[in-house]
XYZ file of C-alpha atoms in Angstrom:
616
model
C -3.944 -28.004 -35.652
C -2.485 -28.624 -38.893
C -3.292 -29.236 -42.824
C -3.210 -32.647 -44.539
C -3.257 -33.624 -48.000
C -2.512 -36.563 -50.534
C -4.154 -39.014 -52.832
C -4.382 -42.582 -53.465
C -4.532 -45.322 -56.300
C -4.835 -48.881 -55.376
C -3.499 -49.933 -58.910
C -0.578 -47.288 -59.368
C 3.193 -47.430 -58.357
C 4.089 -43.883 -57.777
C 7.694 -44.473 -56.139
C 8.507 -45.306 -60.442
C 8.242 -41.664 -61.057
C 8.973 -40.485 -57.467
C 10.488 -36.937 -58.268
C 7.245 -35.699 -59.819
C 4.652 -37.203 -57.411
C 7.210 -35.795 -54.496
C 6.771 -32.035 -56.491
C 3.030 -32.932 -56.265
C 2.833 -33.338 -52.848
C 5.074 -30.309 -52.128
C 2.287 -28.115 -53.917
C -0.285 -29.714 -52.044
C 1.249 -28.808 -49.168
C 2.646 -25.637 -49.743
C -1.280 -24.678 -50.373
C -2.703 -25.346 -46.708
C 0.647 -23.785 -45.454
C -1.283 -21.212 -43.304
C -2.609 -24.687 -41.137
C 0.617 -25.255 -40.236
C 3.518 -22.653 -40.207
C 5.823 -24.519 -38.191
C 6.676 -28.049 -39.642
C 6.104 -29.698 -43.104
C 6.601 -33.401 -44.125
C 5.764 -35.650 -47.318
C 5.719 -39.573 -47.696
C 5.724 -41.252 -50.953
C 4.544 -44.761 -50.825
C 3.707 -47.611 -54.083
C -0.002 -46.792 -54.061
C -0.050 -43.316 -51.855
C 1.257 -40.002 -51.621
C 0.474 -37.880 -48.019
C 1.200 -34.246 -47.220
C 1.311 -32.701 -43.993
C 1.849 -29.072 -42.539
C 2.060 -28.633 -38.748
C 1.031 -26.347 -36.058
C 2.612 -27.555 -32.852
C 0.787 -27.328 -30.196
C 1.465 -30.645 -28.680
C 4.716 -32.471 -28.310
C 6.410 -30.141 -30.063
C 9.669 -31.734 -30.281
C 8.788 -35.279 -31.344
C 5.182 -34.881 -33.157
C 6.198 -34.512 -36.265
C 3.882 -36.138 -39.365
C 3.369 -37.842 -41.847
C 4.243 -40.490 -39.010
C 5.055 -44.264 -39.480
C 4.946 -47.102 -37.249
C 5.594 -50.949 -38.493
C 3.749 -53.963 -37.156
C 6.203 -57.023 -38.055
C 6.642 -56.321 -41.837
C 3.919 -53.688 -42.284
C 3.932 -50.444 -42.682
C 1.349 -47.770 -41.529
C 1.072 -44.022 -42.115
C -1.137 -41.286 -40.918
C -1.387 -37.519 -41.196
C -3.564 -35.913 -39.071
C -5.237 -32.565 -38.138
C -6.931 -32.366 -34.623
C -6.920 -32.546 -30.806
C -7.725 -35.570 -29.064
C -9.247 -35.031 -25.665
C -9.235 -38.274 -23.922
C -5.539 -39.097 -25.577
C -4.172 -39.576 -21.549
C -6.516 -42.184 -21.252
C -6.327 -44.019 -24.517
C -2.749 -44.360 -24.119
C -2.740 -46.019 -21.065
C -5.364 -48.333 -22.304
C -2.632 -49.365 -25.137
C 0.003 -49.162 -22.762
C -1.708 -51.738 -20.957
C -2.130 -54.286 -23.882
C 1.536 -54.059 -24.467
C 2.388 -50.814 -26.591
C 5.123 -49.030 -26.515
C 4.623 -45.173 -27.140
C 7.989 -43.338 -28.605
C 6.456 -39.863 -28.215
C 3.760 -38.068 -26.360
C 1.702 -36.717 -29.446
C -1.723 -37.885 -29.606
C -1.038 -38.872 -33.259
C 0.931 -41.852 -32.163
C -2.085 -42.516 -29.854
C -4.520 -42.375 -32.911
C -2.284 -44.658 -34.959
C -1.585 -47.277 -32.225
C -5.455 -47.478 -31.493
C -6.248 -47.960 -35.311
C -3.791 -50.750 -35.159
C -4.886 -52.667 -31.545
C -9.047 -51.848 -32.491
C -8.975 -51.588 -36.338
C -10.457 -49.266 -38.240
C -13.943 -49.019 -35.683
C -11.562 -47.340 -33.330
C -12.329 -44.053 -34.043
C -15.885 -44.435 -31.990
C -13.431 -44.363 -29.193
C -12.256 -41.016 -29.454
C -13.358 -37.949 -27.920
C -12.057 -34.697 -29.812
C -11.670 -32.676 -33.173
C -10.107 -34.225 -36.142
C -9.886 -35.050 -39.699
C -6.892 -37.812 -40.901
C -5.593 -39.948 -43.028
C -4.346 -43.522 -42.158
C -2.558 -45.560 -44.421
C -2.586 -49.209 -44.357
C 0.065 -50.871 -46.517
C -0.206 -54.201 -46.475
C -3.878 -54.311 -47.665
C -3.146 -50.891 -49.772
C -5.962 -49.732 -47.925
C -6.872 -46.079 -47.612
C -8.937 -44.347 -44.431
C -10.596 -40.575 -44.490
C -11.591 -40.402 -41.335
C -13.671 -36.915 -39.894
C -15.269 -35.956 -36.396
C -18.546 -36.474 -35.369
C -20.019 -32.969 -36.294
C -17.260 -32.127 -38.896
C -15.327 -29.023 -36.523
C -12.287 -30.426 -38.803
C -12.796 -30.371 -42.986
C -11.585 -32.917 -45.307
C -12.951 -32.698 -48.934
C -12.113 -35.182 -51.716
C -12.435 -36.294 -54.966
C -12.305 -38.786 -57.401
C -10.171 -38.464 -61.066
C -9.260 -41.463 -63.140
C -9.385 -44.244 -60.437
C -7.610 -41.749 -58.281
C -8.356 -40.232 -54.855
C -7.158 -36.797 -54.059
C -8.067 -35.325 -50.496
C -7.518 -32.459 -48.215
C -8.166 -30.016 -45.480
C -9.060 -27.456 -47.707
C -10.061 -27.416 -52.029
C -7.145 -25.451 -52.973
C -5.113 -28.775 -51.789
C -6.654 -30.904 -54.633
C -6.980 -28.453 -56.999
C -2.956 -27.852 -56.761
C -3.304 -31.417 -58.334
C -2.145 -31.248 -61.927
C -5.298 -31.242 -64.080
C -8.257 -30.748 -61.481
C -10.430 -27.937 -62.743
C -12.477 -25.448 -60.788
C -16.229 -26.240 -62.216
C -19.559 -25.618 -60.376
C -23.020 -27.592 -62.302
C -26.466 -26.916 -61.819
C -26.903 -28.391 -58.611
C -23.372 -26.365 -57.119
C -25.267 -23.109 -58.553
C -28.667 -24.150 -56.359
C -26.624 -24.574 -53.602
C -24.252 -21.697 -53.568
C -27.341 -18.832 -54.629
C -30.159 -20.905 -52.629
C -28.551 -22.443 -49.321
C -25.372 -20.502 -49.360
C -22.890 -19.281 -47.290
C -24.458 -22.866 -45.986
C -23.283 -26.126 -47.405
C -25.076 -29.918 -48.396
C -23.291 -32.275 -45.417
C -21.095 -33.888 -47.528
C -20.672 -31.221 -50.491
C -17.311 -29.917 -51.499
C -19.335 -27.317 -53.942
C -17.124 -27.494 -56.856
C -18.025 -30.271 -59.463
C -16.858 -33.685 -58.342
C -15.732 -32.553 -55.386
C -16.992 -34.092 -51.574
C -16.339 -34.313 -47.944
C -16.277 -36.521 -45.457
C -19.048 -36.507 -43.612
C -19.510 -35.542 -40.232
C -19.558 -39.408 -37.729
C -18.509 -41.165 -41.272
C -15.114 -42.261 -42.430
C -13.926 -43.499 -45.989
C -12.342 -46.943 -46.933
C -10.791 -46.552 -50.134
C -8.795 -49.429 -52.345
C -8.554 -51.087 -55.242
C -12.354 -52.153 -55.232
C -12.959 -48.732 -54.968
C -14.748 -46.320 -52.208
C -16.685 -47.369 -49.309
C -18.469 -44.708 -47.039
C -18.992 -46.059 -43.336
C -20.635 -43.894 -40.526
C -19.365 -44.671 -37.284
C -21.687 -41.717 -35.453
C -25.088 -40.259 -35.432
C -27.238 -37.738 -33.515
C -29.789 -40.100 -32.229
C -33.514 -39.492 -30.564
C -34.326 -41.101 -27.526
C -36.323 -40.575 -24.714
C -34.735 -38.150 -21.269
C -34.878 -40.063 -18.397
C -33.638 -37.279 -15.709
C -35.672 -35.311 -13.322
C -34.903 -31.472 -13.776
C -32.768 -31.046 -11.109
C -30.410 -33.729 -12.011
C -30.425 -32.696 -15.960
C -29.005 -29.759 -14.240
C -26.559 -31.181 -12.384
C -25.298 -33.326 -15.063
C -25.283 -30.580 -17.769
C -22.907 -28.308 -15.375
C -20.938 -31.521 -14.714
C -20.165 -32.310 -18.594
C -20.153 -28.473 -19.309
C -16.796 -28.250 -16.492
C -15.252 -31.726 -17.939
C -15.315 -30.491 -21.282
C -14.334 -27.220 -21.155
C -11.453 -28.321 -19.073
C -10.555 -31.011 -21.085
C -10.157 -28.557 -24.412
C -7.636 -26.563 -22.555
C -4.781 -29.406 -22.944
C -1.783 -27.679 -24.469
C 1.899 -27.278 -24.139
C 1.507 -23.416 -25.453
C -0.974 -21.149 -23.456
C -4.430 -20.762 -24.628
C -6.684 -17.949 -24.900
C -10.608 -17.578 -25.319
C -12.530 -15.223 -27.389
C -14.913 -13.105 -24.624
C -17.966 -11.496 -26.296
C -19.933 -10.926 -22.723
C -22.446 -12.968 -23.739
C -23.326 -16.094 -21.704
C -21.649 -18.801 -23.922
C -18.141 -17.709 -24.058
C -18.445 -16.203 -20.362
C -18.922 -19.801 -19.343
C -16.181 -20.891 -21.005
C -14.046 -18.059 -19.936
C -15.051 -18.522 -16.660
C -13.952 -22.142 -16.766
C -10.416 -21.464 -18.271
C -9.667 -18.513 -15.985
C -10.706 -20.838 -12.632
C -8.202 -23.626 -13.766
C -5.366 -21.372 -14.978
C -6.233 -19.547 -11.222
C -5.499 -22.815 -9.454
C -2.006 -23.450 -11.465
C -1.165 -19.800 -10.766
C -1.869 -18.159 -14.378
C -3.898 -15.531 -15.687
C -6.531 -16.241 -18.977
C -6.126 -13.796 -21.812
C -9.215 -12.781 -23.379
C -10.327 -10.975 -26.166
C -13.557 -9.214 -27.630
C -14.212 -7.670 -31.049
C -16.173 -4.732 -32.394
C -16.293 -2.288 -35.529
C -14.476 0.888 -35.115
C -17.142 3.445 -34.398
C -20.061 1.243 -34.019
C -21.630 2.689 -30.700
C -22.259 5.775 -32.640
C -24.116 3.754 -35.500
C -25.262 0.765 -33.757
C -29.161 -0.281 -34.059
C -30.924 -2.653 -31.905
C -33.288 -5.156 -33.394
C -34.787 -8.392 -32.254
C -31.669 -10.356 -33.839
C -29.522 -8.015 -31.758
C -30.422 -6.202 -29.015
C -27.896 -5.099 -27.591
C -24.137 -3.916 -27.654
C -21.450 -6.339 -25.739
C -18.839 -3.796 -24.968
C -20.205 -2.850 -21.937
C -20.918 -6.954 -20.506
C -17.241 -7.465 -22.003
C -16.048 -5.088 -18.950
C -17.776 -6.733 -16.275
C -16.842 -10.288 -17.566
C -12.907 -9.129 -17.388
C -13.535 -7.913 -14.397
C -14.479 -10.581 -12.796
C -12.304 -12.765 -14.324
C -9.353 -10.764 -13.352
C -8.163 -11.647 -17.137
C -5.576 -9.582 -19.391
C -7.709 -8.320 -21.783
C -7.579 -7.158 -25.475
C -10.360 -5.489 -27.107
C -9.583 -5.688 -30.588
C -11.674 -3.506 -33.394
C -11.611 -3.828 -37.482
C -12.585 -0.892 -39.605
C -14.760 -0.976 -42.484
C -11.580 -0.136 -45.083
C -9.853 -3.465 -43.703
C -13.699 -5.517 -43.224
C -14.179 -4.685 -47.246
C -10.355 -5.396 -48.086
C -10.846 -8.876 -46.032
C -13.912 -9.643 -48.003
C -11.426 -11.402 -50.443
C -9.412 -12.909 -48.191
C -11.859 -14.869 -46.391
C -12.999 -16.456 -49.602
C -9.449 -17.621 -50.348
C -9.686 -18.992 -46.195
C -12.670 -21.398 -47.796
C -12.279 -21.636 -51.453
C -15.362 -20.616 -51.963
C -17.713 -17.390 -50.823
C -18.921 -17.736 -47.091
C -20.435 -15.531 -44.218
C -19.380 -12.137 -46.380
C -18.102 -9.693 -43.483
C -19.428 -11.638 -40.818
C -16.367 -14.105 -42.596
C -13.870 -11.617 -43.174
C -13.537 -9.780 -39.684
C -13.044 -12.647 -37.887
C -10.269 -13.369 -40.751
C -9.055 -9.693 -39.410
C -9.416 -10.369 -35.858
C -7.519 -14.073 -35.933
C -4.605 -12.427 -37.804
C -4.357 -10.784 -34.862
C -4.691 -13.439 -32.090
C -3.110 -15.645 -33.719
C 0.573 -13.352 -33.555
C 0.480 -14.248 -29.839
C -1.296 -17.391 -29.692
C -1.657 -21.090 -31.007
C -4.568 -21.892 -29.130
C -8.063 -20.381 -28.802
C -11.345 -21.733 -26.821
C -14.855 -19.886 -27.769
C -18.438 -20.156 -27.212
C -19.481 -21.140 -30.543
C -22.538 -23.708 -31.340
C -23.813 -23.085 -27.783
C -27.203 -21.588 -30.048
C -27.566 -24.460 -31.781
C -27.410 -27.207 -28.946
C -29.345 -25.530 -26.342
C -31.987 -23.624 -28.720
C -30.870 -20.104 -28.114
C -32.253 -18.799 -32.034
C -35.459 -16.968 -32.732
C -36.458 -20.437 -34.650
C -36.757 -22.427 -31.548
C -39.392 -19.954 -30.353
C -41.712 -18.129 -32.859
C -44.456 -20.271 -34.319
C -43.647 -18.890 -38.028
C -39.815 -20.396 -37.798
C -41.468 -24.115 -36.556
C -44.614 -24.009 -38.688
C -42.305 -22.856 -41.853
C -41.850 -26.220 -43.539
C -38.483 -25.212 -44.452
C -34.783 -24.046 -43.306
C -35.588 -21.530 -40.998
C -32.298 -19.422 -41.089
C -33.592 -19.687 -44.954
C -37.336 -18.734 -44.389
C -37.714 -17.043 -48.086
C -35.533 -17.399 -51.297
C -37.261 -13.860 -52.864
C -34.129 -12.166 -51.876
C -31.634 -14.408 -53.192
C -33.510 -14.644 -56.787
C -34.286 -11.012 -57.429
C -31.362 -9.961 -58.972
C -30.700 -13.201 -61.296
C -31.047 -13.494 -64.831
C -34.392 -13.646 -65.959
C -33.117 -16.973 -67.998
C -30.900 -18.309 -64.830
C -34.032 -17.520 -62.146
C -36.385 -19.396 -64.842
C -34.429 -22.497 -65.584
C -32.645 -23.080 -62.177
C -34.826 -25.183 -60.109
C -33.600 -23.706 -56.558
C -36.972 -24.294 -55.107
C -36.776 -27.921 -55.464
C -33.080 -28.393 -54.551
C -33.876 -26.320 -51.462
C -36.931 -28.249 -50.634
C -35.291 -31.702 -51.457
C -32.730 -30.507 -49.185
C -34.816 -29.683 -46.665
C -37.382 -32.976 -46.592
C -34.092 -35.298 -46.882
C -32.607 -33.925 -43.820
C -36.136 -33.798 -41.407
C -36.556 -37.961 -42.472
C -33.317 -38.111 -40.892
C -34.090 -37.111 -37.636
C -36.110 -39.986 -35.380
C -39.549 -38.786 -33.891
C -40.377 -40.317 -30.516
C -44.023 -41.734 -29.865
C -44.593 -39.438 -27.094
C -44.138 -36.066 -29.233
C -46.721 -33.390 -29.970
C -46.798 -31.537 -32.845
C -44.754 -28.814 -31.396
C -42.416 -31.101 -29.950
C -41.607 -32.699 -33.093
C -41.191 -29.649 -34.650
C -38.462 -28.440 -32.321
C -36.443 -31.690 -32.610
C -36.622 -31.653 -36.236
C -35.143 -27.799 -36.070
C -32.845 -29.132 -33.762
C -31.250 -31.037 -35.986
C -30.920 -29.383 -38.968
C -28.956 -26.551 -36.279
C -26.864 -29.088 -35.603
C -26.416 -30.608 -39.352
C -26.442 -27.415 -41.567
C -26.434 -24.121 -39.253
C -23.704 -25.105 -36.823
C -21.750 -26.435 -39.250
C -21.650 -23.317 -41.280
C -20.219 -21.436 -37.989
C -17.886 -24.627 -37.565
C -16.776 -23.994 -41.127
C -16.813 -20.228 -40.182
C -13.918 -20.812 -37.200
C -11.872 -23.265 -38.490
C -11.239 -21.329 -41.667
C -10.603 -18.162 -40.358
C -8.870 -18.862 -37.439
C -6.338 -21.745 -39.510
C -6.036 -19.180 -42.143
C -3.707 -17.637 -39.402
C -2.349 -20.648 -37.971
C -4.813 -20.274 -35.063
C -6.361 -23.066 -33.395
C -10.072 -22.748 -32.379
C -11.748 -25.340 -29.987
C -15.477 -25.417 -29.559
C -16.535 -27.154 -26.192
C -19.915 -27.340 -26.832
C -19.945 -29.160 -29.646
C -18.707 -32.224 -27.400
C -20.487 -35.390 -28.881
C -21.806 -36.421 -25.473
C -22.766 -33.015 -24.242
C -24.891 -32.259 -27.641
C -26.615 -36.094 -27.842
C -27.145 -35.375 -23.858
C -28.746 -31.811 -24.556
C -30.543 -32.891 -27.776
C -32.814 -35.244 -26.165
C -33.893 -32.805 -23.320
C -37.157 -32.065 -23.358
C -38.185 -28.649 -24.418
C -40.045 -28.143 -21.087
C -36.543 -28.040 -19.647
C -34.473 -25.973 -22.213
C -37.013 -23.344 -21.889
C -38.483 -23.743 -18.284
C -40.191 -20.624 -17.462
C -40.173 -19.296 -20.978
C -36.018 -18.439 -20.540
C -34.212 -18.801 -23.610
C -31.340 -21.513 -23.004
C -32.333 -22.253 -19.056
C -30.749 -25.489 -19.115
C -27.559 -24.097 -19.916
C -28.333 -20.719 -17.537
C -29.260 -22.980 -14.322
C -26.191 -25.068 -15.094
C -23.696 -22.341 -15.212
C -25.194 -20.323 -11.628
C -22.337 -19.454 -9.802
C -19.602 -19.558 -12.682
C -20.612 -15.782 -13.974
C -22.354 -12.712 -12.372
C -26.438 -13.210 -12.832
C -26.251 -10.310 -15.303
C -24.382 -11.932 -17.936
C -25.934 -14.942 -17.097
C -29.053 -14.003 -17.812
C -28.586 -11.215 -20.393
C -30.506 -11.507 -23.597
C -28.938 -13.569 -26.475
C -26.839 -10.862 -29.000
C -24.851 -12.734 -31.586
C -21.278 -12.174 -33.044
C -21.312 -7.923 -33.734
C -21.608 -6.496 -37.380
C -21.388 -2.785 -38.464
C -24.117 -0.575 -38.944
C -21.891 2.429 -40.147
C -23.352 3.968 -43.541
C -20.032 4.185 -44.804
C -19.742 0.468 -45.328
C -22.974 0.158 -47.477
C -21.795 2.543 -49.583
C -18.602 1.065 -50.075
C -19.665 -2.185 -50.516
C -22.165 -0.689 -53.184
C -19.231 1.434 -55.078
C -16.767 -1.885 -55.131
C -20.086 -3.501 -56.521
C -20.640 -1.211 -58.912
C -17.100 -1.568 -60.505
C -16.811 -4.775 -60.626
C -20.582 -4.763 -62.779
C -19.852 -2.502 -64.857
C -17.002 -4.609 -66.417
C -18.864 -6.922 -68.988
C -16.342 -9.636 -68.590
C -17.337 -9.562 -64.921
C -17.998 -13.687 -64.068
C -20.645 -12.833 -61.863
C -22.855 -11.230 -65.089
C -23.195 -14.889 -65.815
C -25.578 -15.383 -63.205
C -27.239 -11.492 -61.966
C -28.806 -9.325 -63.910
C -26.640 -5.767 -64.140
C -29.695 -3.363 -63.995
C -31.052 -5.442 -61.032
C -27.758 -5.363 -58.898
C -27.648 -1.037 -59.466
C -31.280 -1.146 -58.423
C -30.386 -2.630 -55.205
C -27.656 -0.719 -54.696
C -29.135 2.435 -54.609
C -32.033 0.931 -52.714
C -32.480 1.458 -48.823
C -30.717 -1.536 -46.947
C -33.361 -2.985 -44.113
C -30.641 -4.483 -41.303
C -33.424 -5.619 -39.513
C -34.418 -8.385 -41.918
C -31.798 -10.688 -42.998
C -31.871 -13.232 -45.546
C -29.665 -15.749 -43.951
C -29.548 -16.416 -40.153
C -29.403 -13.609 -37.957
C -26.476 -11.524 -39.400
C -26.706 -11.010 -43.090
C -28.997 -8.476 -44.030
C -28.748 -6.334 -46.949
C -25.065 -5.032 -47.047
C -23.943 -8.783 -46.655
C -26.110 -9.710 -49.218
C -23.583 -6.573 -51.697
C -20.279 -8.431 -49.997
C -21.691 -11.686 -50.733
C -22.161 -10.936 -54.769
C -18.680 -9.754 -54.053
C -16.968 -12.586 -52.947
C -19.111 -14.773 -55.720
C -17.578 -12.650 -57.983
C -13.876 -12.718 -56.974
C -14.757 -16.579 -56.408
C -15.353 -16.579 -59.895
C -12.900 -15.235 -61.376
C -9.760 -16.004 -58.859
C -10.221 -19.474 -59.465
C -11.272 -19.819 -62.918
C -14.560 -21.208 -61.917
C -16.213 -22.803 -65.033
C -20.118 -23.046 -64.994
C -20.838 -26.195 -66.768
């Protein structure tokens, strides 16, 4: 993986004044440095500066970017940040129609394609990605992004100009962009948040490219084109062979995202997702005569503390052993105390340039740091939830019946301890319900539906739109923050449009939580993980945390220039500090209850004021 950067005007000659637009793009680049530790190029063109940090992973000796290729007189350029899957294939496709490859990166593969298909090419491609191409003949820019956005690329728009990159802190290294959140950025980071709009950068002015969509951008200005969408149609398999074809595409994929020149890893949580994918990697690396490292992640001291509820149930340490067991893997089992989960709180909202998941956020931060000192490359089990309906809200008639987002189901937490005057006059009811209505008329009911039915596929796809993409956001930010790669197998385009469409009688046959996926996997993991009830990624229960969560709170309040005093009322936030924290009923999805709810007014807060973050 790597970071990119740049910006483009269609009426500008930057090569006139070439040493300051060169110190530009070294800023912009030395800001996503953490994406890519271990190679850095710029290119200065008339109309377009691009920046590019790299993590090599493959081709290490001749990938380096930005890259350029001619075509007669004309010159092209592309930075790019990804993995391309099916890059073997496409390059024999080209090879056949005449091109000649003069490295083995799947960048030059990318470029080539754009140039033999134009820019509709990118329908072709099966993998994770966000890049830039440049086209110089027609000074033509292209923001291109995956089809469910595992890669970021955020942009704006100032004075005819249009700066983009992998992460915020790219553009706002731009001379003159200012860190500014309106009215509807406030709805959206105290009503949706740590989730984000599709296609909201959050700050004022800012965007991103949305998921299936890519950007033409000229001197006629900006052009959005989607090139991708989930679509509803009807399933046309029996059971048996919706089976067989899930465990089919399940093996493919997972196979496919283990392409590397460095060894890979996977994160092993005993739970059925990422056992299937360990299970996968550790077969193939078997065959060639390696052994899979694994690890799993906990909270120092949390069997002592630990409290099952119907979000989590259970503990994983104990299904970790048996998975490495069975696997015959070198394992690590990797802990983060609460001291280092607080300090991290910080640090994870510098990984998004913004606040996020609070701890849930910050020990992964912790627990990449430390992966990623051994490794470049990292498989998990994320997004399985969302594809195969593994949440509470696929299930409980009060989730499907809610008429709203369901990791969301009541904004009463979130406005009780704002402003009398902010909690009057901001309308986060409406933006939250305007969010919500605007996403459901996406989604395409079939004739045949019930009620019920209908209901699930809508839910479906706002997991897939707004949930999964905050757990997409979640991995690449933490894990890149460390110069870590993470790859997601099941959020393969053709395994979630397959999946999406089965019918509900399938994915829950029998009343089992995720069967499809269960029945498809037999054989690849002992029955006991297999079927072992869902427990999501861990969090701490230790008292100790709440209370020092509630101290740095207290602090920071009790500084009246604190930012955050904008927006919360002081006597409000002590009140819930001293209050009783109930883990058992979080506010946003399953995890963040009400300590996360003290380390998210944190990281607001540090937001705030780290990055000058003017409310206008």
């Amino acid at each position: 993986m790597c970071g990119i950067a740049g910006f483009f005007d269609g009426n500008a000659d930057f090569t006139a004044n070439r040493e300051k637009y060169e110190n530009i793009l070294q800023k912009m680049q030395q800001s996503i440095l953490h994406r890519g530790p271990d190679e850095q190029g710029i290119y200065l063109g008339k109309r377009a500066g691009l920046a590019h940090t790299r993590l090599s992973i493959i081709d290490l000796k001749d990938g380096s970017q930005p890259m350029s290729r001619r075509r007669g007189k004309n010159s092209y350029q592309i930075v790019y940040n990804g993995e391309i899957y099916n890059a073997g294939e496409l390059r024999k496709m080209l090879q056949q129609k005449g091109w000649r490859f003069q490295t083995t990166s799947d960048t030059e593969v990318i470029l080539l394609a754009f140039l033999e298909y134009g820019p509709e090419f990118v329908i072709r491609l099966n993998g994770i990605f966000a890049f830039a191409i440049l086209d110089e003949r027609h000074d033509t820019l292209y923001l291109y992004r995956d089809s469910f956005g595992i890669k970021p690329l955020f942009y704006t728009q100032q004075n005819g100009m249009v700066l983009f990159g992998s992460e915020p802190k790219a553009i706002l290294s731009y001379p003159g962009v200012k860190a500014q959140l309106d009215e509807k950025g406030l709805c959206e980071l105290l009503g949706m948040g740590p989730a984000r709009i599709p296609g909201s950068g959050l700050y004022h002015g800012f965007s991103e490219v949305k998921p299936g969509c890519y950007l033409t951008v000229n001197r006629y200005g900006l052009q959005n084109r989607q090139y991708w969408r989930l679509s509803s149609h009807p399933h046309e398999d029996d059971y048996d062979t919706t089976i067989a074809k899930t465990r089919q595409m399940l093996v493919d994929v997972i196979e496919r995202q283990m392409v590397s020149d460095v060894p890979i890893c996977t994160f092993l949580s005993g739970g059925v997702d990422s056992s299937v994918v360990s299970a996968v990697c550790a077969a193939k690396l078997r065959r060639q005569g390696k052994q899979l490292v694994t690890y799993s992640f906990d909270f120092t001291g949390n069997q002592k503390y630990f409290k099952a509820n119907s979000f989590q149930p259970s503990q994983d340490r104990p299904y970790v052993d048996k998975m490495v067991e069975y696997l015959g893997s070198e394992h690590h089992y990797l802990e983060c105390d609460y001291q280092t989960q607080a300090d991290l709180l910080y640090d994870s909202v510098e990984a998004h340039d913004m606040p996020c998941m609070a701890d849930v956020d910050s020990s992964l931060v912790y627990f990449c740091q430390l992966v990623g000192r051994q490794h470049k490359v990292v498989l998990t089990g994320e997004c399985a939830d969302e594809v195969f309906g593994g949440y509470p809200w696929f299930h409980r008639a009060e989730f499907l019946q809610s008429g709203t987002f369901p990791w969301t189901p009541d904004l009463a937490p979130r406005k009780m301890l704002l402003l009398d005057e902010v909690r009057e006059s901001l309308p986060m009811d409406a933006f939250v319900q305007e969010m919500y209505d605007r996403s459901v008329r996406e989604v395409t009911i079939l004739p045949g539906e019930d009620e019920i039915e209908t209901n699930r596929r809508q839910i479906g796809y706002l997991n897939i739109r707004y949930f999964m993409q905050t757990l997409l956001n979640r991995m690449d930010r933490t894990s890149m923050h460390s110069g870590l790669e993470a790859r997601v197998p099941f959020a393969d385009r053709t395994l979630v449009d397959y999946i999406f469409n089965v019918p509900w009688e399938m994915k829950a046959k029998d009343g089992l939580v995720k069967n499809v996926l269960r029945q498809a996997s037999r054989g690849l993991l002992p029955d006991e993980i297999l079927f072992r009830r869902k427990s999501p990624y861990p969090k701490s229960y230790d008292p100790y945390y709440e209370t020092l969560l509630g101290t740095r709170l207290q602090q920071e309040i009790e500084d009246s220039k604190a930012p955050i005093l904008q927006i919360v009322d002081r006597k409000k936030v002590q009140k819930f500090i001293d209050s009783t924290k109930d883990y058992g009923k979080p506010w946003y999805g399953q995890l963040m209850a009400g300590p996360q709810m003290l380390a998210y007014l944190l990281q607001i807060n540090y937001w705030l004021k780290t990055y000058s973050v003017e409310l206008i």
